[in-house]
Short mmCIF file of C-alpha atoms in Angstrom, two decimals:
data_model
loop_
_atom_site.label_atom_id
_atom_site.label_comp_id
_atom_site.label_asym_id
_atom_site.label_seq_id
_atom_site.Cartn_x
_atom_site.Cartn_y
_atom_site.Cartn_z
CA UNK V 1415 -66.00 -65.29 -84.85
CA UNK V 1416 -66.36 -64.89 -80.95
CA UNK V 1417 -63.90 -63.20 -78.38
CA UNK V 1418 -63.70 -63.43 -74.91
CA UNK V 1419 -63.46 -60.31 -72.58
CA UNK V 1420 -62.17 -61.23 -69.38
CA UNK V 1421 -64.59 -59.86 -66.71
CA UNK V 1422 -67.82 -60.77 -65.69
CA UNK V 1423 -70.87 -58.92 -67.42
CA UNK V 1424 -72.10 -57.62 -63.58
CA UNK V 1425 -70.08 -58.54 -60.43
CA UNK V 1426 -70.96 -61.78 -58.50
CA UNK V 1427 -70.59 -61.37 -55.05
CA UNK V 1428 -71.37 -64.46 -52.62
CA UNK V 1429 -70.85 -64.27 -49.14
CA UNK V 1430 -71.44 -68.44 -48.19
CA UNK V 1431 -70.87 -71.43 -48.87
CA UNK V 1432 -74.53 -72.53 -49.62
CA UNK V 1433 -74.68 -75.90 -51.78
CA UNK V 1434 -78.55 -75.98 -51.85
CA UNK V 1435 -78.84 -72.60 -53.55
CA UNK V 1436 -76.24 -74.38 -56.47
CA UNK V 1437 -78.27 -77.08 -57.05
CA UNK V 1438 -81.87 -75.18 -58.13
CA UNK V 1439 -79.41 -72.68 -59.75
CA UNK V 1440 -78.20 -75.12 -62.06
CA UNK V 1441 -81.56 -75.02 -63.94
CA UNK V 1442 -80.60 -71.72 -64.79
CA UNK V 1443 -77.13 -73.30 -66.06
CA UNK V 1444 -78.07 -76.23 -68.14
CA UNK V 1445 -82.08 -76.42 -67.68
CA UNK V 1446 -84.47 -76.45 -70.70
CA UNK V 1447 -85.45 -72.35 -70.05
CA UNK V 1448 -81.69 -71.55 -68.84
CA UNK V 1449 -78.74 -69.51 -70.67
CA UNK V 1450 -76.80 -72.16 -72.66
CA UNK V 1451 -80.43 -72.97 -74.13
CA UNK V 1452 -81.19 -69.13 -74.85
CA UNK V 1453 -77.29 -68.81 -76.38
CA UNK V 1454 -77.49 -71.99 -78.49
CA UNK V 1455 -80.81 -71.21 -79.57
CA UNK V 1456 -80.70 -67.89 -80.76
CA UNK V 1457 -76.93 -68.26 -81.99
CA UNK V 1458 -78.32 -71.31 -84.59
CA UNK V 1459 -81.53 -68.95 -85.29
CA UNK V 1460 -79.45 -66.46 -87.04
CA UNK V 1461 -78.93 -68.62 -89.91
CA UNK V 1462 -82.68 -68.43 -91.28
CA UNK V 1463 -84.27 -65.47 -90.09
CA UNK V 1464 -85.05 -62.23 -91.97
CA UNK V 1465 -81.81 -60.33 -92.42
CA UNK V 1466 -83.25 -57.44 -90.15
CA UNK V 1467 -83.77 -59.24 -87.29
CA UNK V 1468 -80.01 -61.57 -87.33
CA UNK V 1469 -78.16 -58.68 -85.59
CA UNK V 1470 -80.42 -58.83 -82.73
CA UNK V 1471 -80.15 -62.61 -82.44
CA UNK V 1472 -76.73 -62.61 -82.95
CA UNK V 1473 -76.16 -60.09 -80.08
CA UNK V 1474 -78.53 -61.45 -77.62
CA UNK V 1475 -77.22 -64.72 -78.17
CA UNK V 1476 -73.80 -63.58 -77.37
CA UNK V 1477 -74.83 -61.58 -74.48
CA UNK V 1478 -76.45 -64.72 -73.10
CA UNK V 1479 -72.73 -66.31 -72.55
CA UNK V 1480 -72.20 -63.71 -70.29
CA UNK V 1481 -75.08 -64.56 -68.62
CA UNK V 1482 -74.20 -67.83 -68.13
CA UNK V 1483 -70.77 -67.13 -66.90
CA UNK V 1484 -72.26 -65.41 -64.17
CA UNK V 1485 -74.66 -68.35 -63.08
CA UNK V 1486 -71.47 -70.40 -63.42
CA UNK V 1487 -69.85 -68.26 -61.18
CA UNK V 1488 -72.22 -68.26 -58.79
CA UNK V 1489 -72.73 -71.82 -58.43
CA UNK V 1490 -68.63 -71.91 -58.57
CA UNK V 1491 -68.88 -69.81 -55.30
CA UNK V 1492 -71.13 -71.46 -53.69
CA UNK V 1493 -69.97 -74.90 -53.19
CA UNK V 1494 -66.05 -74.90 -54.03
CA UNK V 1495 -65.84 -74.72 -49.82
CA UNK V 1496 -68.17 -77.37 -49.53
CA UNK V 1497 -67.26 -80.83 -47.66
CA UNK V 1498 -68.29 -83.75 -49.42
CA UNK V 1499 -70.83 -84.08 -45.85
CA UNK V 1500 -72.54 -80.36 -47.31
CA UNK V 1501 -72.96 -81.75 -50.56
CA UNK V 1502 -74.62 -84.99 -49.68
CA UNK V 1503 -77.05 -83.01 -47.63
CA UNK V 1504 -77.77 -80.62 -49.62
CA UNK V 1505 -78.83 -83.78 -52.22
CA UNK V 1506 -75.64 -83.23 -54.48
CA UNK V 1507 -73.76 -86.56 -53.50
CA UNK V 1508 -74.54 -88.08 -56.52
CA UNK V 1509 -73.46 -85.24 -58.48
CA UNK V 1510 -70.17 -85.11 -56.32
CA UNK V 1511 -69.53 -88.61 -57.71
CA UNK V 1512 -69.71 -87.96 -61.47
CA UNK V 1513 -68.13 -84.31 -61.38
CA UNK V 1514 -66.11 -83.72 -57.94
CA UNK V 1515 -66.82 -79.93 -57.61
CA UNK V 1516 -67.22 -79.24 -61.50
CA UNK V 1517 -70.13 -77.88 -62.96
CA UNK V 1518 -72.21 -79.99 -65.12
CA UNK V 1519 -74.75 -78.69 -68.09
CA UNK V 1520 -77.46 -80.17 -66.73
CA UNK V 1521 -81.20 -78.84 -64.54
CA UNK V 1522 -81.87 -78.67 -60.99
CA UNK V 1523 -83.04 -82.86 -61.26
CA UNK V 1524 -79.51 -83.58 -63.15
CA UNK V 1525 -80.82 -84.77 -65.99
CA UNK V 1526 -78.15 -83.36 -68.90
CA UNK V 1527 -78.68 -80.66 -70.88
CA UNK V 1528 -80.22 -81.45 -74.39
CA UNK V 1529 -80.01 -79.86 -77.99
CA UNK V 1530 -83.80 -80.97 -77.61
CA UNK V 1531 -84.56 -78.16 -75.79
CA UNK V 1532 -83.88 -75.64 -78.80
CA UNK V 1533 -86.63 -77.76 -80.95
CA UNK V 1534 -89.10 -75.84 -82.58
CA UNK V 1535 -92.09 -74.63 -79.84
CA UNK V 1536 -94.38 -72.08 -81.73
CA UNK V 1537 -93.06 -68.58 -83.14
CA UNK V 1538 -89.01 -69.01 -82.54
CA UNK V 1539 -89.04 -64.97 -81.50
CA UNK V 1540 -92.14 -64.43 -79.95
CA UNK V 1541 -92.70 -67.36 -77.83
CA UNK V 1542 -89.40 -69.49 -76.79
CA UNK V 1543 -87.18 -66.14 -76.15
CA UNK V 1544 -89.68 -64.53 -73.93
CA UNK V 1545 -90.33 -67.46 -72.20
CA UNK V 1546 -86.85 -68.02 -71.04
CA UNK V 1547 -86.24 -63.96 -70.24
CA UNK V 1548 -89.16 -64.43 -67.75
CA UNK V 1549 -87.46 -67.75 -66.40
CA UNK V 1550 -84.32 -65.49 -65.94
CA UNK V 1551 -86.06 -62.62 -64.08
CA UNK V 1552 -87.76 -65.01 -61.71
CA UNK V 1553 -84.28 -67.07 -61.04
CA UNK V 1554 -83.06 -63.72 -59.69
CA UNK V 1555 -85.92 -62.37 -58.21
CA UNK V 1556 -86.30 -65.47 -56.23
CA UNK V 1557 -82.21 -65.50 -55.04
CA UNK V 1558 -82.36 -62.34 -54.01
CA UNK B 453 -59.61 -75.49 -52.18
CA UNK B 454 -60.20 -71.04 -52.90
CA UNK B 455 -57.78 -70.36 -54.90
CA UNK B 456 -58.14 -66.57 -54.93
CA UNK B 457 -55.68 -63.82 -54.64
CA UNK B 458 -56.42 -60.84 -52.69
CA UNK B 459 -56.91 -57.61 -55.44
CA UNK B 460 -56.77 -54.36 -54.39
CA UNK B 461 -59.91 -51.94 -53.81
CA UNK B 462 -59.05 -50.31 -57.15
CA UNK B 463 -59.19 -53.57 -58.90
CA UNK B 464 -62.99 -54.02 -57.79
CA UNK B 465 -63.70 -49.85 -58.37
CA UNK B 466 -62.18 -49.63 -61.88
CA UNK B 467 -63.86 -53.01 -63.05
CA UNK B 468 -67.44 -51.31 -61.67
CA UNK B 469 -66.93 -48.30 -63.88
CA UNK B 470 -66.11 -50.41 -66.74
CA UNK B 471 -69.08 -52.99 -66.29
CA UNK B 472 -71.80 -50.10 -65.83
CA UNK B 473 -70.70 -48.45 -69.25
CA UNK B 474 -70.25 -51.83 -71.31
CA UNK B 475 -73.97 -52.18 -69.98
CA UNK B 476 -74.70 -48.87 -71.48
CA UNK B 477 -73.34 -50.37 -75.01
CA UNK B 478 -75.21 -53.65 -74.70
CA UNK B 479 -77.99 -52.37 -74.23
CA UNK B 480 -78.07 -49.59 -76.66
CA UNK B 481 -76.69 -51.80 -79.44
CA UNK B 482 -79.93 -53.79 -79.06
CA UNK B 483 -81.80 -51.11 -79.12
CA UNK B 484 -79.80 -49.85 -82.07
CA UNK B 485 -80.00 -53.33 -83.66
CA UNK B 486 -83.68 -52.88 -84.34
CA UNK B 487 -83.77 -48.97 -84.31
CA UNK B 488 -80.91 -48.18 -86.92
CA UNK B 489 -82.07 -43.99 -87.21
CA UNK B 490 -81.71 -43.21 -84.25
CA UNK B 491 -78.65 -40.41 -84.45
CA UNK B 492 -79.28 -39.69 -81.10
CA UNK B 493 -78.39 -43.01 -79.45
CA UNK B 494 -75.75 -43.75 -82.34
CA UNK B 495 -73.79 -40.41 -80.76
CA UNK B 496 -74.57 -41.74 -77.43
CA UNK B 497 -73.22 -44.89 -77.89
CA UNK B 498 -70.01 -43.90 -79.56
CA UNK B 499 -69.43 -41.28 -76.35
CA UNK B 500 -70.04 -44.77 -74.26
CA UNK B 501 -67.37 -46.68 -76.54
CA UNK B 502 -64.77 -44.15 -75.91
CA UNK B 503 -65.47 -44.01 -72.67
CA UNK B 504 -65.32 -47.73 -71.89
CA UNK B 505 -61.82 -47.70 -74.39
CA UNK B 506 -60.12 -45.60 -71.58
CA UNK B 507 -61.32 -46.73 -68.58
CA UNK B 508 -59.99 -50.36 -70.09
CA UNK B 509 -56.75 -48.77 -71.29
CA UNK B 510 -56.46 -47.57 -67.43
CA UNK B 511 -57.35 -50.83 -66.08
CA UNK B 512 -55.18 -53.11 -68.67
CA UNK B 513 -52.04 -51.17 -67.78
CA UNK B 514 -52.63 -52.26 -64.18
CA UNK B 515 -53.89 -55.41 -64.18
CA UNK B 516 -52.97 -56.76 -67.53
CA UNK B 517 -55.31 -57.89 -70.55
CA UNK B 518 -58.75 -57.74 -70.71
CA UNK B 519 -59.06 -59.51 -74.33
CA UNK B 520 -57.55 -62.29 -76.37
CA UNK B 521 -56.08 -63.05 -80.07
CA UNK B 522 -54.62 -59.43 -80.35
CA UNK B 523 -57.47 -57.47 -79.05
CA UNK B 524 -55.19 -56.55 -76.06
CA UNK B 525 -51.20 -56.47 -75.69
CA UNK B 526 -49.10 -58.15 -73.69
CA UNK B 527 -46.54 -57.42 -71.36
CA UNK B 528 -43.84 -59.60 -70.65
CA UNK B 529 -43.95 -62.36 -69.37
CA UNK B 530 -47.54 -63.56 -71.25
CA UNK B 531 -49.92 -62.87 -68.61
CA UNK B 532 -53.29 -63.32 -70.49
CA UNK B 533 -53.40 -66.44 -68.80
CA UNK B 534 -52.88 -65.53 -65.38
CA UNK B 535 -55.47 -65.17 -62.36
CA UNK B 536 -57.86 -64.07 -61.57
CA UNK B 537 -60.57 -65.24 -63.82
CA UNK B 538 -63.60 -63.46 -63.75
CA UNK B 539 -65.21 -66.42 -61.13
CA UNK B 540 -62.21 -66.26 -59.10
CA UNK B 541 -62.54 -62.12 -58.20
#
């Protein structure tokens, strides 16, 4: 059973309007390596893994809705301001036309998000988790 | 198109305190998740959970309900649903 706790995990704070930074951010949102992948995916894991290890899943995989209420609230910031002229140049016209100003699960080339990217690739713990923890740290490390 | 309401400076200081402990109890019920003897961090997390149950009891009386389905009272009139959402502070 989930609950929601209304606040963000860490503060967002954006300063501009900046439509570009949105749409590469949006891999982070509904790309293969981003947080409603890592959620989904370790939140259906817990069903057949060894007893010891379903807390963790079940906690990360929570904890990674927080995470990606704060991408969504970043790319929220960053282009509810924007004129539909800022979105077409900043290559999100087409975007604009399916979803206004709402977010979309889908990556930074709009194609939708998939339950294909939770398939099977190698060791479910050691390889797919790690992998998209180090797509995570070099989102951030990259936007700030 | 913002449709966000101006909060006051203790709004923003009171919801700091409160995120920097609940990070405190995320991450130490990972740890504890795969670490279970740890007395130690057990006593260090239930400090943490107390702590983060008054700051919220502080903020909650101020600013209204931080959690759904029972997990937080109301006040009258039902404000759970009012702003601001978390992407709108």
């Amino acid at each position: 059973m989930w609950y929601y706790e209304k606040k963000l995990q860490y503060p967002v704070k954006v300063s501009r309007c900046n439509p570009t930074l949105a749409k590469y951010l949006i891999e982070q949102y509904g790309g293969a390596d981003g947080e409603l992948s890592a959620a989904l995916r370790y939140l259906n894991q817990r069903y057949t893994i060894p007893d010891k290890v379903v807390g963790l899943l079940n906690d990360i995989g929570t904890e990674e809705f927080a995470h990606l209420e704060m991408i969504a609230t970043m790319i929220y910031k960053l282009t509810k301001d924007a004129t539909t002229e800022q979105l077409v140049a900043a290559g999100l016209g087409e975007h604009f036309v399916n979803h206004d100003h709402a977010l979309y699960y889908q990556n930074a080339a709009g194609s939708p998000w998939t339950a294909t990217y939770i398939q099977a690739k190698g060791d479910p713990i050691v390889f797919k988790d790690t992998k998209s923890t180090y797509l995570f740290g070099r989102c951030f490390f990259i936007f700030h | 198109m913002t449709k966000e309401k101006s909060l006051p400076e203790s709004y923003y200081q009171l919801m700091e305190q409160i995120q920097a402990v609940d990070f405190v109890l995320v991450e130490l019920t990972l740890y504890l998740d795969t670490h279970p003897q740890d007395l130690d961090a057990i006593k260090q997390f239930n400090q943490a959970a107390y702590e983060s149950k008054q700051l919220k009891n502080q903020f909650e009386e101020r600013f209204g309900p931080l959690m759904q389905y029972g997990h937080s009272y109301s006040s009258y009139p039902w404000n759970w649903k009012e702003a601001p959402w978390p992407w709108q502070v």
